[in-house]
Amino acid sequence: QQQVKQSPQSLIVQKGGIPIINCAYENTAFDYFPWYQQFPGKGPALLIAIRPDVSEKKEGRFTISFNKSAKQFSLHIMDSQPGDSATYFCAASISNFGNEKLTFGTGTRLTIIP
Amino acid sequence: KAGVTQTPRYLIKTRGQQVTLSCSPISGHRSVSWYQQTPGQGLQFLFEYFSETQRNKGNFPGRFSGRQFSNSRSEMNVSTLELGDSALYLCASSLGGVTNEQYFGPGTRLTVT
């Protein structure tokens, strides 16, 4: 059972554009939603995360928008650069002590063209 | 502060053999989680250890096992390797509280022939 659905599978955006990656979850117990960035040959790197008590969070050029009623969240990358070309994963978990399990989306391969 | 380290980075094994992968978490982190990453199944949770105890386990066969030492370093073992076990095995560490912020290592690329 896929509990976190991510789209699109791949995305090509021109430099300076705003790529948007969407995720939807099913389990209403999820209350922690991180995004990871992965370059080829590397492990995923934590980019930004949000909890359901806020609808938006910004860190640098990365913004998460969260819609609790729709059970959806998305990543926006402002002023995208070729160096942002990577695979992005959304994830979700239940933040109670003793549970570190992250459920991941299927990933979005982002390409920023100059 | 040094990040999560994993050894070895690359490994080639034959079907039926067993393999042990190692993970050293970020200093001060007490929780270590393991994930398997494949093109077909994506990132899947294997298990998580905290203070030498397995707290959570994913949906993998018993051939996959792990342990954690008193210094929080962790190992995972896969016995009787199958071709389908070829994957990138990732280790992630966290403080182990309620923050859930997990930091991943570079992974071990296992190829089973």
Short mmCIF file of C-alpha atoms in Angstrom, two decimals:
data_model
loop_
_atom_site.label_atom_id
_atom_site.label_comp_id
_atom_site.label_asym_id
_atom_site.label_seq_id
_atom_site.Cartn_x
_atom_site.Cartn_y
_atom_site.Cartn_z
CA GLN A 1 0.00 0.00 0.00
CA GLN A 2 1.59 3.23 -1.17
CA GLN A 3 0.86 5.74 1.56
CA VAL A 4 2.62 8.73 -0.01
CA LYS A 5 1.98 9.51 -3.67
CA GLN A 6 4.38 11.87 -5.42
CA SER A 7 4.08 13.63 -8.76
CA PRO A 8 5.34 14.30 -11.31
CA GLN A 9 7.84 11.51 -11.89
CA SER A 10 10.10 13.89 -13.82
CA LEU A 11 10.17 17.60 -14.40
CA ILE A 12 12.16 19.89 -16.68
CA VAL A 13 12.23 23.61 -15.88
CA GLN A 14 14.20 26.50 -17.27
CA LYS A 15 16.66 28.31 -15.04
CA GLY A 16 14.85 30.88 -12.92
CA GLY A 17 11.54 29.02 -13.11
CA ILE A 18 9.64 27.62 -10.13
CA PRO A 19 9.40 23.82 -10.18
CA ILE A 20 6.58 22.45 -8.04
CA ILE A 21 6.52 18.88 -6.76
CA ASN A 22 3.38 17.51 -5.17
CA CYS A 23 2.73 14.80 -2.61
CA ALA A 24 -0.44 13.34 -1.17
CA TYR A 25 -0.73 11.10 1.86
CA GLU A 26 -3.37 8.74 3.16
CA ASN A 27 -2.54 8.16 6.80
CA THR A 28 -3.99 10.99 8.87
CA ALA A 29 -1.68 10.03 11.73
CA PHE A 30 1.31 11.40 9.78
CA ASP A 31 2.48 14.63 11.36
CA TYR A 32 5.99 15.20 10.06
CA PHE A 33 6.67 15.83 6.37
CA PRO A 34 10.29 16.23 5.21
CA TRP A 35 11.70 16.71 1.74
CA TYR A 36 14.98 15.16 0.70
CA GLN A 37 17.30 15.98 -2.20
CA GLN A 38 19.45 13.26 -3.70
CA PHE A 39 22.28 13.64 -6.19
CA PRO A 40 23.60 10.63 -8.15
CA GLY A 41 25.90 8.52 -6.03
CA LYS A 42 24.93 10.30 -2.81
CA GLY A 43 22.55 9.65 0.03
CA PRO A 44 19.39 11.75 0.42
CA ALA A 45 19.98 15.10 2.12
CA LEU A 46 17.34 16.67 4.35
CA LEU A 47 16.18 19.91 2.70
CA ILE A 48 13.22 21.21 4.67
CA ALA A 49 10.41 19.77 6.76
CA ILE A 50 6.99 20.86 7.97
CA ARG A 51 4.46 19.88 10.61
CA PRO A 52 0.67 20.22 10.18
CA ASP A 53 0.32 23.20 12.53
CA VAL A 54 1.59 25.55 9.79
CA SER A 55 0.49 25.93 6.17
CA GLU A 56 3.78 27.14 4.76
CA LYS A 57 7.47 27.06 5.60
CA LYS A 58 10.34 28.74 3.78
CA GLU A 59 14.03 28.04 3.98
CA GLY A 60 16.10 29.96 1.48
CA ARG A 61 14.78 29.24 -2.00
CA PHE A 62 12.76 26.21 -0.85
CA THR A 63 9.15 26.49 0.30
CA ILE A 64 6.79 23.79 1.53
CA SER A 65 3.05 24.41 1.23
CA PHE A 66 0.81 22.18 3.35
CA ASN A 67 -2.93 21.55 3.02
CA LYS A 68 -4.09 19.43 5.93
CA SER A 69 -7.71 19.06 4.81
CA ALA A 70 -6.64 17.84 1.37
CA LYS A 71 -3.83 15.74 2.83
CA GLN A 72 -1.40 17.24 0.36
CA PHE A 73 1.91 19.07 0.53
CA SER A 74 4.21 20.46 -2.09
CA LEU A 75 7.74 21.73 -2.59
CA HIS A 76 8.43 24.93 -4.52
CA ILE A 77 11.94 25.93 -5.58
CA MET A 78 12.28 29.64 -6.23
CA ASP A 79 14.75 31.00 -8.78
CA SER A 80 15.79 27.47 -9.74
CA GLN A 81 19.39 26.86 -10.80
CA PRO A 82 21.08 24.07 -12.79
CA GLY A 83 22.69 22.97 -9.51
CA ASP A 84 19.20 22.11 -8.21
CA SER A 85 19.01 19.28 -10.77
CA ALA A 86 18.54 16.20 -8.59
CA THR A 87 15.93 13.70 -7.46
CA TYR A 88 13.56 14.98 -4.79
CA PHE A 89 11.69 12.77 -2.37
CA CYS A 90 8.85 13.68 -0.08
CA ALA A 91 8.31 11.62 3.03
CA ALA A 92 6.00 11.34 6.01
CA SER A 93 6.17 9.91 9.48
CA ILE A 94 4.43 9.83 12.82
CA SER A 95 6.47 11.77 15.34
CA ASN A 96 5.98 9.87 18.53
CA PHE A 97 8.90 8.64 20.55
CA GLY A 98 10.01 5.27 19.30
CA ASN A 99 8.99 5.72 15.69
CA GLU A 100 11.63 6.83 13.22
CA LYS A 101 10.13 5.17 10.16
CA LEU A 102 9.91 7.45 7.15
CA THR A 103 7.48 6.54 4.37
CA PHE A 104 8.80 7.93 1.11
CA GLY A 105 7.20 9.04 -2.12
CA THR A 106 8.51 7.59 -5.37
CA GLY A 107 10.71 10.56 -6.21
CA THR A 108 10.79 13.33 -8.82
CA ARG A 109 13.75 13.71 -11.15
CA LEU A 110 14.18 17.45 -11.63
CA THR A 111 16.25 18.92 -14.43
CA ILE A 112 16.94 22.65 -14.60
CA ILE A 113 18.08 23.71 -18.04
CA PRO A 114 20.21 26.87 -18.47
CA LYS B 1 30.44 17.55 13.13
CA ALA B 2 31.10 14.54 10.93
CA GLY B 3 28.16 13.10 9.03
CA VAL B 4 26.88 9.56 8.82
CA THR B 5 29.50 7.19 7.44
CA GLN B 6 28.91 3.83 5.82
CA THR B 7 31.35 1.10 4.90
CA PRO B 8 32.02 -0.35 2.49
CA ARG B 9 30.77 1.96 -0.23
CA TYR B 10 30.62 -0.75 -2.87
CA LEU B 11 30.27 -4.49 -2.60
CA ILE B 12 29.88 -7.34 -5.07
CA LYS B 13 28.64 -10.68 -3.77
CA THR B 14 27.41 -13.95 -5.23
CA ARG B 15 23.98 -15.44 -4.74
CA GLY B 16 23.78 -17.48 -1.55
CA GLN B 17 26.52 -15.57 0.24
CA GLN B 18 25.94 -13.29 3.19
CA VAL B 19 27.01 -9.69 3.68
CA THR B 20 27.49 -7.28 6.58
CA LEU B 21 27.23 -3.53 6.15
CA SER B 22 28.35 -0.99 8.71
CA CYS B 23 27.06 2.44 9.72
CA SER B 24 28.50 5.05 12.08
CA PRO B 25 25.92 7.68 13.06
CA ILE B 26 26.45 11.37 13.71
CA SER B 27 28.06 11.90 17.10
CA GLY B 28 25.36 12.11 19.77
CA HIS B 29 22.70 10.40 17.65
CA ARG B 30 21.30 7.31 19.29
CA SER B 31 18.90 6.11 16.60
CA VAL B 32 20.00 4.36 13.43
CA SER B 33 17.59 3.39 10.67
CA TRP B 34 18.28 1.35 7.55
CA TYR B 35 16.60 1.75 4.19
CA GLN B 36 16.84 -0.11 0.91
CA GLN B 37 16.71 1.93 -2.29
CA THR B 38 15.99 0.32 -5.66
CA PRO B 39 14.74 1.77 -8.96
CA GLY B 40 11.62 -0.37 -8.81
CA GLN B 41 10.59 -0.11 -5.16
CA GLY B 42 12.11 3.24 -4.22
CA LEU B 43 13.14 3.89 -0.62
CA GLN B 44 11.87 1.27 1.79
CA PHE B 45 12.33 1.12 5.54
CA LEU B 46 14.15 -1.95 6.82
CA PHE B 47 14.47 -1.42 10.59
CA GLU B 48 15.48 1.03 13.29
CA TYR B 49 17.66 0.65 16.36
CA PHE B 50 17.83 2.80 19.46
CA SER B 51 20.04 2.07 22.45
CA GLU B 52 20.92 -1.36 21.06
CA THR B 53 17.24 -2.35 20.72
CA GLN B 54 15.26 -2.81 17.54
CA ARG B 55 12.25 -0.51 17.89
CA ASN B 56 10.68 -0.78 14.47
CA LYS B 57 10.83 -3.20 11.59
CA GLY B 58 9.74 -2.93 7.97
CA ASN B 59 8.26 -5.60 5.76
CA PHE B 60 11.38 -7.52 4.79
CA PRO B 61 12.15 -11.24 5.16
CA GLY B 62 14.10 -12.57 8.12
CA ARG B 63 17.24 -12.79 5.97
CA PHE B 64 17.64 -9.10 6.74
CA SER B 65 18.82 -8.43 10.27
CA GLY B 66 20.70 -5.81 12.16
CA ARG B 67 22.19 -4.83 15.44
CA GLN B 68 23.42 -1.78 17.26
CA PHE B 69 26.39 -1.46 19.54
CA SER B 70 26.78 0.53 22.75
CA ASN B 71 28.54 3.33 20.82
CA SER B 72 25.43 3.57 18.53
CA ARG B 73 27.27 2.14 15.53
CA SER B 74 25.08 -0.28 13.64
CA GLU B 75 25.49 -3.20 11.30
CA MET B 76 23.02 -4.87 9.03
CA ASN B 77 23.36 -8.38 7.71
CA VAL B 78 21.76 -10.05 4.74
CA SER B 79 22.04 -13.82 4.57
CA THR B 80 21.51 -16.11 1.59
CA LEU B 81 21.73 -13.27 -0.89
CA GLU B 82 19.35 -13.17 -3.84
CA LEU B 83 19.70 -11.24 -7.09
CA GLY B 84 16.83 -9.01 -5.97
CA ASP B 85 18.87 -7.83 -2.98
CA SER B 86 20.99 -5.70 -5.30
CA ALA B 87 20.34 -2.18 -4.10
CA LEU B 88 21.69 0.90 -2.42
CA TYR B 89 21.51 0.38 1.34
CA LEU B 90 21.20 3.61 3.24
CA CYS B 91 21.71 4.28 6.89
CA ALA B 92 20.16 7.29 8.61
CA SER B 93 20.77 8.60 12.08
CA SER B 94 18.75 10.82 14.37
CA LEU B 95 18.66 11.89 17.99
CA GLY B 96 15.86 9.39 18.53
CA GLY B 97 13.39 11.70 20.20
CA VAL B 98 10.26 13.12 18.60
CA THR B 99 11.91 15.41 16.07
CA ASN B 100 12.27 12.69 13.44
CA GLU B 101 15.03 14.60 11.66
CA GLN B 102 17.01 11.87 9.98
CA TYR B 103 20.34 12.35 8.25
CA PHE B 104 21.47 9.86 5.67
CA GLY B 105 24.86 8.44 4.87
CA PRO B 106 26.17 7.95 1.33
CA GLY B 107 24.99 4.36 1.19
CA THR B 108 26.52 1.02 0.33
CA ARG B 109 25.95 -0.13 -3.24
CA LEU B 110 25.45 -3.92 -3.11
CA THR B 111 25.51 -5.91 -6.32
CA VAL B 112 24.55 -9.58 -6.20
CA THR B 113 25.63 -11.72 -9.16
#
